[in-house]
Amino acid sequence: MDITIRPVEPAEYAALGEITAEAYLGDGLLDYGADDPYLVHLRDVPRRAEEAEVLVAADARGRVLGGVTYAPPGNRWADIATPDEAEFRMLAVSREARGAGAGEALVRACVDRARATAGVTGIVLSTQPAMRGAHRIYGRLGFVRTPERDWYPIEGLSLLTYRLEFPAVS
């Protein structure tokens, strides 16, 4: 499948919000299902696009297949990043597009942005234990588990962490 990674356009905010919400709902990742308060954040693409960088994967016809929120160092959307790390969040791909490379292309785009930022030594992320497909992508791209950074944003929700370290430039 021919996939293009680019910044989300305002006309795509609602579609990406629904793709993201459905990915989390469909995979059973929200404790309260359709009533989970986190759905508001997953659907709020306008706010994320205003405060961070939201990227989409689009097919050859321009149809949005999925998206991700990229937080450069110091960005308010970063949960676990240190000042010399970038972070990405809310990686989601529509059910129909899964397995076609959109998720990996989105992660690669985040990695490329982080590598191109002066002073950045790595990129980090948090993920739920059940997100096994995403874990496989992270492993293929060289991310390593950082269990010492695992955290619990709310009671009962365990988030695993991964980091990709960038080689020092001499």
Coordinates of N, CA and C in Angstrom, one line a residue:
M1 N 0.8 -1.2 0.0 CA 0.0 0.0 0.0 C 0.9 1.2 0.0
D2 N 0.5 2.2 -0.8 CA 1.3 3.5 -0.9 C 0.8 4.4 0.2
I3 N 1.7 4.7 1.2 CA 1.3 5.5 2.3 C 2.1 6.7 2.4
T4 N 1.5 7.8 2.6 CA 2.1 9.1 2.8 C 1.9 9.6 4.3
I5 N 3.0 10.1 4.9 CA 2.9 10.6 6.2 C 3.0 12.1 6.1
R6 N 2.0 12.8 6.7 CA 2.0 14.3 6.6 C 1.3 14.9 7.8
P7 N 1.4 16.2 8.1 CA 0.6 16.8 9.1 C -0.9 16.7 8.9
V8 N -1.7 16.5 9.9 CA -3.1 16.4 9.8 C -3.7 17.8 9.3
E9 N -4.7 17.7 8.5 CA -5.4 18.9 8.0 C -6.6 19.1 8.8
P10 N -7.0 20.4 9.0 CA -8.2 20.6 9.8 C -9.5 19.8 9.4
A11 N -9.6 19.7 8.1 CA -10.8 18.9 7.6 C -10.8 17.4 8.0
E12 N -9.6 17.0 8.5 CA -9.4 15.6 8.9 C -9.5 15.4 10.4
Y13 N -9.6 16.4 11.1 CA -9.7 16.3 12.6 C -10.7 15.3 13.1
A14 N -11.9 15.4 12.7 CA -13.0 14.6 13.1 C -12.7 13.1 12.8
A15 N -12.3 12.9 11.5 CA -12.0 11.5 11.1 C -10.9 10.9 11.9
L16 N -9.8 11.6 12.1 CA -8.7 11.1 12.9 C -9.2 10.8 14.3
G17 N -9.9 11.7 14.9 CA -10.5 11.6 16.2 C -11.3 10.3 16.4
E18 N -12.1 10.0 15.4 CA -12.9 8.7 15.4 C -12.0 7.5 15.2
I19 N -11.0 7.6 14.3 CA -10.1 6.4 14.1 C -9.4 6.1 15.5
T20 N -8.9 7.2 16.1 CA -8.2 7.0 17.4 C -9.1 6.4 18.5
A21 N -10.3 7.0 18.6 CA -11.2 6.5 19.6 C -11.6 5.1 19.3
E22 N -11.9 4.8 18.1 CA -12.3 3.4 17.7 C -11.2 2.4 17.9
A23 N -10.0 2.8 17.7 CA -8.8 1.9 17.9 C -8.8 1.5 19.4
Y24 N -8.9 2.5 20.3 CA -8.9 2.2 21.7 C -10.1 1.4 22.2
L25 N -11.3 1.8 21.7 CA -12.5 1.1 22.1 C -12.5 -0.3 21.5
G26 N -12.2 -0.4 20.2 CA -12.3 -1.7 19.6 C -11.3 -2.7 20.1
D27 N -10.2 -2.2 20.6 CA -9.2 -3.1 21.2 C -9.4 -3.3 22.7
G28 N -10.5 -2.8 23.3 CA -10.8 -3.0 24.7 C -9.8 -2.3 25.6
L29 N -9.3 -1.2 25.2 CA -8.2 -0.5 26.0 C -8.7 0.5 27.0
L30 N -10.0 0.8 27.0 CA -10.6 1.8 27.9 C -11.5 1.1 28.9
D31 N -11.1 1.3 30.2 CA -11.8 0.6 31.3 C -13.3 0.8 31.3
Y32 N -13.8 2.0 30.9 CA -15.2 2.3 31.0 C -15.9 2.3 29.6
G33 N -15.2 1.7 28.6 CA -15.8 1.6 27.3 C -16.2 2.9 26.7
A34 N -17.4 3.0 26.1 CA -17.8 4.2 25.5 C -18.0 5.4 26.4
D35 N -18.1 5.1 27.7 CA -18.2 6.1 28.8 C -16.9 6.6 29.3
D36 N -15.8 6.1 28.8 CA -14.5 6.4 29.4 C -14.1 7.9 29.1
P37 N -13.7 8.6 30.2 CA -13.4 10.0 30.0 C -12.2 10.3 29.1
Y38 N -11.3 9.3 28.9 CA -10.2 9.5 28.0 C -10.6 9.7 26.5
L39 N -11.8 9.2 26.2 CA -12.2 9.4 24.8 C -12.3 10.8 24.4
V40 N -12.5 11.7 25.3 CA -12.6 13.2 25.0 C -11.2 13.6 24.5
H41 N -10.1 13.1 25.1 CA -8.8 13.4 24.7 C -8.4 12.8 23.4
L42 N -8.8 11.5 23.2 CA -8.5 10.8 22.0 C -9.2 11.5 20.8
R43 N -10.4 12.0 21.0 CA -11.1 12.7 19.9 C -10.7 14.1 19.7
D44 N -10.0 14.7 20.6 CA -9.7 16.2 20.5 C -8.5 16.4 19.7
V45 N -8.5 16.1 18.4 CA -7.4 16.3 17.5 C -7.2 17.8 17.3
P46 N -8.2 18.7 17.3 CA -7.9 20.1 17.2 C -6.9 20.7 18.3
R47 N -7.2 20.2 19.5 CA -6.3 20.7 20.6 C -4.9 20.1 20.4
R48 N -4.8 18.8 20.1 CA -3.5 18.2 20.0 C -2.7 18.9 18.8
A49 N -3.4 19.2 17.7 CA -2.7 19.8 16.6 C -2.3 21.2 16.9
E50 N -3.0 21.9 17.8 CA -2.6 23.2 18.2 C -1.4 23.2 19.1
E51 N -1.3 22.2 20.0 CA -0.3 22.2 21.0 C 0.9 21.3 20.8
A52 N 0.8 20.4 19.8 CA 1.8 19.4 19.4 C 1.8 19.3 17.9
E53 N 2.4 18.2 17.4 CA 2.4 17.9 16.0 C 1.6 16.6 15.8
V54 N 0.5 16.7 15.1 CA -0.3 15.5 14.8 C 0.0 15.1 13.3
L55 N 0.4 13.9 13.1 CA 0.7 13.3 11.8 C -0.3 12.3 11.4
V56 N -0.6 12.2 10.1 CA -1.5 11.2 9.7 C -0.8 10.3 8.6
A57 N -1.3 9.1 8.5 CA -0.9 8.2 7.4 C -2.1 8.3 6.5
A58 N -1.8 8.6 5.2 CA -2.9 8.6 4.2 C -2.5 7.7 3.0
D59 N -3.6 7.1 2.4 CA -3.4 6.3 1.3 C -3.2 7.1 0.0
A60 N -3.1 6.5 -1.1 CA -2.9 7.2 -2.4 C -4.1 8.1 -2.7
R61 N -5.2 7.8 -2.2 CA -6.4 8.7 -2.5 C -6.6 9.8 -1.5
G62 N -5.6 9.8 -0.5 CA -5.7 10.8 0.5 C -6.5 10.5 1.7
R63 N -7.1 9.2 1.8 CA -7.9 8.8 2.9 C -7.0 8.5 4.1
V64 N -7.4 9.1 5.3 CA -6.7 8.9 6.5 C -6.8 7.5 7.0
L65 N -5.6 6.9 7.2 CA -5.6 5.5 7.7 C -5.3 5.4 9.2
G66 N -4.7 6.5 9.8 CA -4.3 6.5 11.2 C -3.5 7.8 11.5
G67 N -3.1 7.9 12.7 CA -2.4 9.1 13.1 C -1.6 8.9 14.4
V68 N -0.8 9.9 14.8 CA 0.0 9.9 16.0 C 0.2 11.3 16.4
T69 N 0.4 11.5 17.7 CA 0.8 12.8 18.2 C 2.3 12.8 18.6
Y70 N 3.0 13.7 18.0 CA 4.5 13.8 18.2 C 4.7 15.0 19.2
A71 N 5.4 14.8 20.3 CA 5.7 15.9 21.2 C 7.2 16.1 21.2
P72 N 7.7 17.2 20.7 CA 9.2 17.5 20.8 C 9.6 17.7 22.3
P73 N 10.9 17.8 22.5 CA 11.3 18.0 23.9 C 10.6 19.3 24.5
G74 N 10.2 19.1 25.7 CA 9.6 20.3 26.4 C 8.1 20.5 26.1
N75 N 7.5 19.7 25.2 CA 6.1 19.9 24.8 C 5.2 19.4 25.9
R76 N 4.1 20.1 26.1 CA 3.1 19.7 27.2 C 2.5 18.4 26.9
W77 N 2.5 17.8 25.7 CA 1.9 16.5 25.5 C 2.9 15.4 25.8
A78 N 4.1 15.7 26.2 CA 5.0 14.6 26.7 C 4.7 14.2 28.1
D79 N 4.5 13.0 28.3 CA 4.3 12.5 29.7 C 5.5 12.0 30.4
I80 N 6.4 11.4 29.7 CA 7.6 10.8 30.4 C 8.9 11.3 29.9
A81 N 8.9 12.0 28.8 CA 10.2 12.5 28.2 C 11.0 13.4 29.1
T82 N 12.3 13.2 29.1 CA 13.2 14.1 29.8 C 13.5 15.3 28.9
P83 N 14.2 16.3 29.3 CA 14.4 17.5 28.4 C 15.2 17.2 27.1
D84 N 15.9 16.1 27.1 CA 16.6 15.7 25.9 C 16.0 14.6 25.1
E85 N 14.7 14.4 25.3 CA 13.9 13.3 24.6 C 12.7 13.9 24.0
A86 N 12.3 13.3 22.9 CA 11.0 13.5 22.2 C 10.1 12.3 22.7
E87 N 8.8 12.5 22.4 CA 7.9 11.4 22.8 C 6.7 11.4 21.8
F88 N 6.1 10.2 21.6 CA 4.9 10.2 20.8 C 3.8 9.5 21.5
R89 N 2.6 9.8 21.2 CA 1.4 9.3 21.9 C 0.3 9.0 20.9
M90 N -0.7 8.3 21.4 CA -2.0 8.1 20.7 C -1.8 7.6 19.3
L91 N -0.9 6.7 19.1 CA -0.7 6.0 17.8 C -1.9 5.1 17.6
A92 N -2.6 5.3 16.4 CA -3.8 4.6 16.1 C -3.9 4.4 14.6
V93 N -4.3 3.2 14.2 CA -4.6 2.9 12.8 C -5.9 2.3 12.7
S94 N -6.7 2.7 11.6 CA -8.0 2.1 11.5 C -7.9 0.6 11.3
R95 N -9.0 -0.1 11.7 CA -9.0 -1.6 11.7 C -8.7 -2.1 10.2
E96 N -9.3 -1.4 9.2 CA -9.1 -1.8 7.9 C -7.7 -1.7 7.4
A97 N -6.9 -0.7 7.9 CA -5.6 -0.5 7.4 C -4.5 -1.2 8.2
R98 N -4.9 -1.9 9.3 CA -3.9 -2.5 10.1 C -3.1 -3.6 9.3
G99 N -1.8 -3.7 9.6 CA -1.0 -4.7 8.9 C -0.5 -4.2 7.5
A100 N -0.8 -3.0 7.1 CA -0.4 -2.5 5.8 C 0.8 -1.6 5.9
G101 N 1.3 -1.3 7.2 CA 2.5 -0.5 7.3 C 2.3 0.9 7.8
A102 N 1.0 1.3 8.0 CA 0.7 2.7 8.4 C 1.3 3.0 9.8
G103 N 1.1 2.1 10.7 CA 1.6 2.3 12.1 C 3.1 2.4 12.1
E104 N 3.8 1.5 11.4 CA 5.2 1.6 11.4 C 5.7 2.9 10.7
A105 N 5.0 3.3 9.6 CA 5.4 4.6 9.0 C 5.2 5.8 9.9
L106 N 4.2 5.8 10.7 CA 3.9 6.9 11.6 C 5.0 6.9 12.7
V107 N 5.4 5.8 13.2 CA 6.5 5.7 14.2 C 7.8 6.2 13.6
R108 N 8.1 5.7 12.4 CA 9.3 6.1 11.7 C 9.4 7.7 11.5
A109 N 8.2 8.2 11.2 CA 8.2 9.7 11.0 C 8.5 10.4 12.3
C110 N 8.0 9.9 13.4 CA 8.3 10.5 14.7 C 9.8 10.4 15.1
V111 N 10.3 9.2 14.8 CA 11.8 9.0 15.0 C 12.6 9.9 14.2
D112 N 12.2 10.1 12.9 CA 12.9 11.0 12.0 C 12.9 12.4 12.5
R113 N 11.7 12.9 13.0 CA 11.6 14.2 13.6 C 12.5 14.4 14.8
A114 N 12.5 13.4 15.7 CA 13.3 13.5 16.9 C 14.8 13.5 16.5
R115 N 15.2 12.6 15.6 CA 16.7 12.6 15.2 C 17.1 13.9 14.6
A116 N 16.2 14.6 13.9 CA 16.5 15.9 13.3 C 16.6 17.1 14.2
T117 N 16.2 16.8 15.5 CA 16.2 17.9 16.5 C 17.5 17.9 17.3
A118 N 18.2 19.0 17.2 CA 19.5 19.2 17.9 C 19.3 18.9 19.4
G119 N 20.2 18.1 20.0 CA 20.3 17.9 21.4 C 19.4 16.7 21.8
V120 N 18.6 16.1 21.0 CA 17.7 15.0 21.3 C 18.5 13.7 21.3
T121 N 18.5 13.0 22.4 CA 19.3 11.8 22.6 C 18.4 10.5 22.4
G122 N 17.1 10.7 22.3 CA 16.2 9.5 22.1 C 14.8 9.9 22.0
I123 N 13.9 8.9 21.8 CA 12.5 9.1 21.7 C 11.9 8.1 22.6
V124 N 10.8 8.4 23.3 CA 10.2 7.5 24.3 C 8.7 7.4 24.0
L125 N 8.1 6.4 24.6 CA 6.6 6.3 24.5 C 6.1 5.4 25.6
S126 N 4.8 5.5 25.9 CA 4.1 4.7 26.9 C 3.1 3.9 26.1
T127 N 2.9 2.7 26.6 CA 1.9 1.8 25.9 C 1.3 0.8 26.9
Q128 N 0.1 0.4 26.5 CA -0.6 -0.6 27.4 C -0.1 -2.0 27.1
P129 N -0.1 -2.9 28.1 CA 0.4 -4.2 27.9 C -0.3 -4.9 26.7
A130 N -1.6 -4.7 26.5 CA -2.4 -5.4 25.5 C -2.0 -4.9 24.1
M131 N -1.3 -3.8 23.9 CA -1.0 -3.3 22.6 C 0.2 -4.1 21.9
R132 N 0.0 -5.4 21.8 CA 1.1 -6.2 21.3 C 1.5 -5.9 19.9
G133 N 0.6 -5.6 19.0 CA 1.0 -5.2 17.6 C 1.9 -4.0 17.6
A134 N 1.6 -3.0 18.4 CA 2.5 -1.9 18.5 C 3.8 -2.3 19.1
H135 N 3.8 -3.1 20.1 CA 5.1 -3.6 20.7 C 6.0 -4.2 19.6
R136 N 5.4 -5.0 18.7 CA 6.2 -5.6 17.6 C 6.9 -4.5 16.8
I137 N 6.1 -3.5 16.4 CA 6.7 -2.4 15.6 C 7.9 -1.8 16.4
Y138 N 7.7 -1.5 17.7 CA 8.7 -0.8 18.4 C 10.0 -1.7 18.5
G139 N 9.8 -3.0 18.6 CA 11.0 -3.9 18.7 C 11.7 -3.9 17.3
R140 N 10.9 -4.0 16.2 CA 11.6 -4.0 14.9 C 12.4 -2.7 14.6
L141 N 11.9 -1.6 15.2 CA 12.6 -0.3 15.0 C 13.7 -0.1 16.0
G142 N 14.0 -1.0 16.9 CA 15.1 -0.8 17.8 C 14.8 -0.2 19.2
F143 N 13.5 0.0 19.5 CA 13.1 0.5 20.8 C 13.4 -0.6 21.8
V144 N 13.7 -0.2 23.0 CA 13.9 -1.2 24.1 C 13.0 -0.8 25.3
R145 N 12.6 -1.9 26.0 CA 11.7 -1.7 27.2 C 12.5 -0.9 28.2
T146 N 11.9 0.0 28.9 CA 12.5 0.7 30.0 C 11.6 0.5 31.2
P147 N 11.6 -0.7 31.8 CA 10.6 -0.9 32.9 C 10.8 0.0 34.1
E148 N 12.0 0.6 34.3 CA 12.2 1.5 35.4 C 11.3 2.8 35.2
R149 N 10.8 3.0 34.0 CA 10.0 4.2 33.8 C 8.5 3.9 33.7
D150 N 8.1 2.6 33.8 CA 6.7 2.3 33.7 C 6.0 3.1 34.8
W151 N 4.7 3.4 34.5 CA 3.9 4.3 35.4 C 2.5 4.0 35.3
Y152 N 1.7 4.6 36.2 CA 0.3 4.4 36.4 C -0.4 5.7 36.5
P153 N -0.9 6.2 35.3 CA -1.5 7.5 35.3 C -2.8 7.6 36.1
I154 N -3.5 6.5 36.2 CA -4.7 6.4 37.0 C -4.6 5.0 37.7
E155 N -5.3 4.8 38.8 CA -5.3 3.6 39.5 C -5.8 2.5 38.6
G156 N -5.1 1.4 38.5 CA -5.5 0.2 37.7 C -5.0 0.2 36.3
L157 N -4.4 1.3 35.8 CA -3.9 1.4 34.4 C -2.3 1.4 34.5
S158 N -1.8 0.3 34.1 CA -0.3 0.2 34.0 C 0.2 0.5 32.6
L159 N 1.1 1.4 32.5 CA 1.7 1.8 31.2 C 3.2 1.3 31.1
L160 N 3.5 0.6 30.1 CA 4.8 0.1 29.8 C 5.5 1.2 29.0
T161 N 6.8 1.3 29.2 CA 7.6 2.4 28.5 C 8.7 1.8 27.6
Y162 N 9.0 2.5 26.5 CA 10.0 2.1 25.6 C 10.8 3.3 25.2
R163 N 12.1 3.1 24.8 CA 12.9 4.2 24.4 C 13.8 3.7 23.3
L164 N 14.0 4.6 22.3 CA 15.0 4.4 21.2 C 16.1 5.5 21.4
E165 N 17.3 4.9 21.7 CA 18.4 5.8 21.9 C 19.1 6.2 20.6
F166 N 19.4 7.4 20.4 CA 20.2 7.8 19.2 C 21.6 7.8 19.5
P167 N 22.4 7.3 18.6 CA 23.9 7.3 18.7 C 24.4 8.8 18.9
A168 N 25.4 8.9 19.7 CA 26.0 10.3 19.9 C 26.7 10.7 18.6
V169 N 26.5 11.9 18.2 CA 27.2 12.4 17.0 C 28.5 13.1 17.4
S170 N 29.6 12.7 16.8 CA 30.9 13.2 17.1 C 31.3 14.2 16.1

